[in-house]
Amino acid sequence: MKNPPPIMDSAARRWRAALFLFMLVTGVSMASWVARTPAVRDALEVSTGAMGLVLFGLSIGSMAGVLASGELVRRHGGRLVIAVGAVLLVAGLLVIAGGAALEVSGGVFGGLALFGAGMGLAEVAFNIEGAAVERTAGRPVLPVLHGCFSLGTVVGALVGMGLTAVRFPVGRHLALVALAVAAAGMWTVRAVPAGTGRESAVTGDAESAAGTEGATGTSGAAGAARTESAAGSGAGGGGRAGGVRGHLDVWRDRRLVLIGLIVLAMAFAEGSANDWLPLLMVDGHGTGATAGSLTFMLFAVAMTTGRFTGGPLLVRYGPAAVVRASAVVAAVGVALVVFSDSALLAGAAVVLWGLGASLGFPVTISAAGEDARPGDASARVAAVSTAGYAAFLVGPPSLGFLADHVGLRNAMVVVLVLLGGAALITGALRRIPGAPVGEAPSSQPDLV
């Protein structure tokens, strides 16, 4: 008989709610940009390939943030990294707004670089925080956390579609989104406990800390953060090196390498839709800009639905089977978008693309965090998150250069190949016996 889940105190609930809220507004901000890309492209008067170059601003900034985030979390804890990320997100949105209003490609590029750096810093820290909450709650949290991002993309896509239809200025739109991100960021930083993922300079006994918390019968945010920090210290003292060597050491695990390859493919599939779906429908299928935004909204709705309803499937069938089926469903959707000449069928197939891509990223992150020592789990989560965001952010813009030669629809065949490869290696996601998240007795995560 499975043990009942720990009882989360009010501080732990605020911790989880803060992560959900900020992931929501991050999704809103990302979708607000994506929904307005056709308008920005037209205002800047650039080709598809040149637009891909502008998008590399997002990729460069994001990768800088992603690569720095894991080490910064180990040194300073997740809360400080999230705070810095929030500041950069707001600054980036304001610079993009100014660049779009002034029709300056360099301004949009620079704003995307700032926005990407903020996203890279904050979201890796959020995955580490989310994995810690998942261990604290004893039930799936990461799919819902990423579901909040997807829900935000639905909201952002709806608003973006409406504002596109009424020709509302892009600059003003993104400036208003920046204000919303700033407000959510301030509340989130206050609610997240200090120290999650940090490797303390003072040697601590993680098992003792965990035992003290367990004796209280509750699962508190501050106690979880202390345990995480102590475990990081113990792991470091046990021989796991920090810095670059620490990043590389975790990849000696063959299972983690396969998990990394899966997240590369699934994140690439998601990122390709985020970067190119409106333009794919406009340029590849001849739809209008509003219809392109509507198609992206359908994708975002499908992503959200998959992430919020995936918990029962994961509990019943396990992550390996679910992600294998997800990769196949996504591949069918992408194939229909690429090879169908019907814009209506292609638009409907986007639902399959979104449903299939929805669980890949959060489930692989959760699998990476299945580790006996929370400190090691943080390093593994950071490593896989870095691989995922590399594919999510750097890979899709490169499709723009390929599209200049073969067309945007044909360029998406790359996504098909990657999804097929991922489906073949999902056995690496089988749960480790005794992993904390696998003991969750509830098939539906507690959302409040």
Tab-separated table of N, CA and C in Angstrom, residues 208-291:
chain	number	residue	atom	x	y	z
A	208	SER	N	20.159	14.087	7.840
A	208	SER	CA	19.693	14.579	9.121
A	208	SER	C	18.656	15.660	8.944
A	209	ALA	N	18.909	16.570	7.992
A	209	ALA	CA	17.952	17.648	7.734
A	209	ALA	C	16.627	17.088	7.259
A	210	ALA	N	16.704	16.108	6.366
A	210	ALA	CA	15.476	15.518	5.848
A	210	ALA	C	14.718	14.796	6.949
A	211	GLY	N	15.447	14.117	7.832
A	211	GLY	CA	14.805	13.406	8.916
A	211	GLY	C	14.107	14.336	9.879
A	212	THR	N	14.737	15.493	10.171
A	212	THR	CA	14.120	16.464	11.061
A	212	THR	C	12.827	16.985	10.474
A	213	GLU	N	12.821	17.269	9.173
A	213	GLU	CA	11.611	17.744	8.533
A	213	GLU	C	10.532	16.674	8.554
A	214	GLY	N	10.943	15.411	8.266
A	214	GLY	CA	9.953	14.357	8.204
A	214	GLY	C	9.289	14.121	9.547
A	215	ALA	N	10.008	14.356	10.645
A	215	ALA	CA	9.456	14.114	11.955
A	215	ALA	C	8.308	15.049	12.285
A	216	THR	N	8.232	16.196	11.623
A	216	THR	CA	7.175	17.161	11.916
A	216	THR	C	5.854	16.746	11.301
A	217	GLY	N	5.881	15.849	10.283
A	217	GLY	CA	4.654	15.421	9.636
A	217	GLY	C	4.182	16.358	8.553
A	218	THR	N	4.927	17.442	8.296
A	218	THR	CA	4.551	18.375	7.241
A	218	THR	C	5.692	18.518	6.276
A	219	SER	N	5.361	19.085	5.123
A	219	SER	CA	6.363	19.301	4.101
A	219	SER	C	6.467	20.786	3.866
A	220	GLY	N	7.415	21.460	4.518
A	220	GLY	CA	7.494	22.907	4.472
A	220	GLY	C	8.457	23.407	3.431
A	221	ALA	N	8.185	24.637	2.943
A	221	ALA	CA	9.033	25.221	1.912
A	221	ALA	C	10.421	25.509	2.430
A	222	ALA	N	10.507	26.106	3.623
A	222	ALA	CA	11.822	26.438	4.171
A	222	ALA	C	12.622	25.184	4.469
A	223	GLY	N	11.949	24.147	5.018
A	223	GLY	CA	12.661	22.905	5.303
A	223	GLY	C	13.148	22.238	4.037
A	224	ALA	N	12.326	22.256	2.999
A	224	ALA	CA	12.739	21.662	1.725
A	224	ALA	C	13.932	22.394	1.152
A	225	ALA	N	13.925	23.721	1.248
A	225	ALA	CA	15.046	24.502	0.741
A	225	ALA	C	16.310	24.208	1.531
A	226	ARG	N	16.176	24.064	2.865
A	226	ARG	CA	17.352	23.756	3.684
A	226	ARG	C	17.899	22.388	3.334
A	227	THR	N	16.995	21.395	3.154
A	227	THR	CA	17.432	20.060	2.784
A	227	THR	C	18.141	20.060	1.445
A	228	GLU	N	17.582	20.818	0.502
A	228	GLU	CA	18.177	20.905	-0.835
A	228	GLU	C	19.581	21.484	-0.753
A	229	SER	N	19.734	22.552	0.039
A	229	SER	CA	21.037	23.200	0.164
A	229	SER	C	22.038	22.283	0.855
A	230	ALA	N	21.582	21.614	1.926
A	230	ALA	CA	22.477	20.715	2.642
A	230	ALA	C	22.900	19.539	1.783
A	231	ALA	N	21.932	19.020	1.007
A	231	ALA	CA	22.258	17.899	0.140
A	231	ALA	C	23.260	18.300	-0.919
A	232	GLY	N	23.121	19.535	-1.406
A	232	GLY	CA	24.082	20.010	-2.393
A	232	GLY	C	25.463	20.063	-1.805
A	233	SER	N	25.557	20.500	-0.549
A	233	SER	CA	26.860	20.552	0.108
A	233	SER	C	27.420	19.158	0.293
A	234	GLY	N	26.521	18.231	0.735
A	234	GLY	CA	26.995	16.873	0.945
A	234	GLY	C	27.443	16.226	-0.337
A	235	ALA	N	26.687	16.498	-1.398
A	235	ALA	CA	27.065	15.908	-2.672
A	235	ALA	C	28.380	16.453	-3.144
A	236	GLY	N	28.554	17.763	-2.930
A	236	GLY	CA	29.819	18.345	-3.338
A	236	GLY	C	30.950	17.782	-2.516
A	237	GLY	N	30.691	17.612	-1.211
A	237	GLY	CA	31.733	17.050	-0.381
A	237	GLY	C	32.021	15.623	-0.696
A	238	GLY	N	31.013	14.960	-1.294
A	238	GLY	CA	31.184	13.555	-1.623
A	238	GLY	C	31.939	13.331	-2.896
A	239	GLY	N	32.372	14.378	-3.530
A	239	GLY	CA	33.175	14.185	-4.718
A	239	GLY	C	32.605	14.727	-5.991
A	240	ARG	N	31.337	15.219	-5.964
A	240	ARG	CA	30.798	15.773	-7.195
A	240	ARG	C	31.331	17.174	-7.364
A	241	ALA	N	32.086	17.403	-8.411
A	241	ALA	CA	32.736	18.688	-8.611
A	241	ALA	C	31.736	19.738	-9.030
A	242	GLY	N	32.033	20.979	-8.701
A	242	GLY	CA	31.200	22.090	-9.126
A	242	GLY	C	31.698	22.635	-10.442
A	243	GLY	N	31.073	23.752	-10.855
A	243	GLY	CA	31.484	24.444	-12.061
A	243	GLY	C	31.311	23.602	-13.301
A	244	VAL	N	32.189	23.853	-14.286
A	244	VAL	CA	32.084	23.165	-15.573
A	244	VAL	C	32.251	21.661	-15.402
A	245	ARG	N	33.196	21.260	-14.539
A	245	ARG	CA	33.415	19.822	-14.341
A	245	ARG	C	32.170	19.150	-13.776
A	246	GLY	N	31.485	19.854	-12.866
A	246	GLY	CA	30.251	19.298	-12.322
A	246	GLY	C	29.186	19.116	-13.388
A	247	HIS	N	29.092	20.089	-14.314
A	247	HIS	CA	28.150	19.972	-15.430
A	247	HIS	C	28.453	18.733	-16.268
A	248	LEU	N	29.737	18.480	-16.509
A	248	LEU	CA	30.119	17.370	-17.371
A	248	LEU	C	30.009	16.025	-16.668
A	249	ASP	N	30.274	15.987	-15.374
A	249	ASP	CA	30.273	14.725	-14.641
A	249	ASP	C	28.921	14.018	-14.708
A	250	VAL	N	27.829	14.776	-14.625
A	250	VAL	CA	26.519	14.126	-14.601
A	250	VAL	C	26.218	13.408	-15.918
A	251	TRP	N	26.859	13.832	-17.001
A	251	TRP	CA	26.605	13.218	-18.299
A	251	TRP	C	27.323	11.882	-18.472
A	252	ARG	N	28.053	11.429	-17.447
A	252	ARG	CA	28.644	10.089	-17.505
A	252	ARG	C	27.584	8.998	-17.355
A	253	ASP	N	26.413	9.381	-16.869
A	253	ASP	CA	25.300	8.447	-16.709
A	253	ASP	C	24.636	8.229	-18.070
A	254	ARG	N	24.702	6.988	-18.581
A	254	ARG	CA	24.145	6.693	-19.908
A	254	ARG	C	22.658	6.996	-19.959
A	255	ARG	N	21.937	6.692	-18.884
A	255	ARG	CA	20.494	6.970	-18.860
A	255	ARG	C	20.240	8.459	-19.016
A	256	LEU	N	21.036	9.278	-18.370
A	256	LEU	CA	20.841	10.726	-18.459
A	256	LEU	C	21.136	11.226	-19.873
A	257	VAL	N	22.114	10.623	-20.530
A	257	VAL	CA	22.410	11.000	-21.920
A	257	VAL	C	21.201	10.728	-22.811
A	258	LEU	N	20.573	9.559	-22.649
A	258	LEU	CA	19.394	9.242	-23.454
A	258	LEU	C	18.240	10.177	-23.133
A	259	ILE	N	18.069	10.496	-21.846
A	259	ILE	CA	17.035	11.458	-21.459
A	259	ILE	C	17.314	12.812	-22.113
A	260	GLY	N	18.587	13.197	-22.155
A	260	GLY	CA	18.958	14.446	-22.799
A	260	GLY	C	18.625	14.454	-24.283
A	261	LEU	N	18.832	13.323	-24.959
A	261	LEU	CA	18.499	13.238	-26.385
A	261	LEU	C	16.985	13.332	-26.605
A	262	ILE	N	16.227	12.718	-25.707
A	262	ILE	CA	14.767	12.805	-25.825
A	262	ILE	C	14.300	14.240	-25.657
A	263	VAL	N	14.830	14.925	-24.649
A	263	VAL	CA	14.395	16.306	-24.417
A	263	VAL	C	14.836	17.208	-25.562
A	264	LEU	N	15.975	16.907	-26.188
A	264	LEU	CA	16.401	17.671	-27.355
A	264	LEU	C	15.336	17.613	-28.454
A	265	ALA	N	14.862	16.405	-28.740
A	265	ALA	CA	13.884	16.235	-29.814
A	265	ALA	C	12.540	16.859	-29.461
A	266	MET	N	12.058	16.593	-28.260
A	266	MET	CA	10.736	17.090	-27.876
A	266	MET	C	10.732	18.603	-27.731
A	267	ALA	N	11.804	19.161	-27.189
A	267	ALA	CA	11.877	20.612	-27.057
A	267	ALA	C	12.022	21.286	-28.414
A	268	PHE	N	12.737	20.632	-29.333
A	268	PHE	CA	12.857	21.175	-30.689
A	268	PHE	C	11.491	21.231	-31.372
A	269	ALA	N	10.684	20.195	-31.157
A	269	ALA	CA	9.343	20.171	-31.741
A	269	ALA	C	8.480	21.290	-31.185
A	270	GLU	N	8.579	21.512	-29.888
A	270	GLU	CA	7.811	22.599	-29.269
A	270	GLU	C	8.326	23.965	-29.706
A	271	GLY	N	9.644	24.126	-29.679
A	271	GLY	CA	10.225	25.414	-30.032
A	271	GLY	C	10.000	25.793	-31.479
A	272	SER	N	9.980	24.812	-32.377
A	272	SER	CA	9.739	25.094	-33.791
A	272	SER	C	8.357	25.696	-33.999
A	273	ALA	N	7.369	25.169	-33.282
A	273	ALA	CA	6.019	25.738	-33.374
A	273	ALA	C	5.980	27.134	-32.772
A	274	ASN	N	6.637	27.312	-31.639
A	274	ASN	CA	6.629	28.628	-30.997
A	274	ASN	C	7.260	29.696	-31.882
A	275	ASP	N	8.333	29.327	-32.588
A	275	ASP	CA	9.045	30.317	-33.397
A	275	ASP	C	8.409	30.540	-34.771
A	276	TRP	N	7.860	29.471	-35.360
A	276	TRP	CA	7.540	29.546	-36.777
A	276	TRP	C	6.087	29.300	-37.149
A	277	LEU	N	5.257	28.831	-36.236
A	277	LEU	CA	3.916	28.398	-36.633
A	277	LEU	C	3.086	29.497	-37.305
A	278	PRO	N	3.013	30.715	-36.761
A	278	PRO	CA	2.234	31.742	-37.485
A	278	PRO	C	2.767	31.997	-38.895
A	279	LEU	N	4.097	32.114	-39.031
A	279	LEU	CA	4.667	32.343	-40.357
A	279	LEU	C	4.528	31.117	-41.252
A	280	LEU	N	4.560	29.923	-40.661
A	280	LEU	CA	4.380	28.696	-41.437
A	280	LEU	C	2.998	28.676	-42.086
A	281	MET	N	1.996	29.124	-41.342
A	281	MET	CA	0.644	29.161	-41.906
A	281	MET	C	0.492	30.301	-42.908
A	282	VAL	N	1.095	31.460	-42.631
A	282	VAL	CA	0.979	32.616	-43.527
A	282	VAL	C	1.735	32.375	-44.827
A	283	ASP	N	3.012	31.979	-44.723
A	283	ASP	CA	3.845	31.813	-45.917
A	283	ASP	C	3.685	30.441	-46.572
A	284	GLY	N	3.499	29.398	-45.745
A	284	GLY	CA	3.435	28.041	-46.286
A	284	GLY	C	2.065	27.626	-46.757
A	285	HIS	N	1.004	28.194	-46.134
A	285	HIS	CA	-0.359	27.779	-46.493
A	285	HIS	C	-1.229	28.936	-46.957
A	286	GLY	N	-0.657	30.139	-47.038
A	286	GLY	CA	-1.375	31.262	-47.622
A	286	GLY	C	-2.487	31.843	-46.782
A	287	THR	N	-2.444	31.663	-45.460
A	287	THR	CA	-3.477	32.241	-44.609
A	287	THR	C	-3.130	33.692	-44.283
A	288	GLY	N	-4.085	34.420	-43.676
A	288	GLY	CA	-3.825	35.771	-43.206
A	288	GLY	C	-3.110	35.761	-41.866
A	289	ALA	N	-2.656	36.945	-41.439
A	289	ALA	CA	-1.925	37.044	-40.169
A	289	ALA	C	-2.796	36.650	-38.984
A	290	THR	N	-4.078	37.049	-39.015
A	290	THR	CA	-4.975	36.689	-37.912
A	290	THR	C	-5.173	35.185	-37.841
A	291	ALA	N	-5.323	34.538	-38.989
A	291	ALA	CA	-5.456	33.072	-39.019
A	291	ALA	C	-4.180	32.398	-38.534
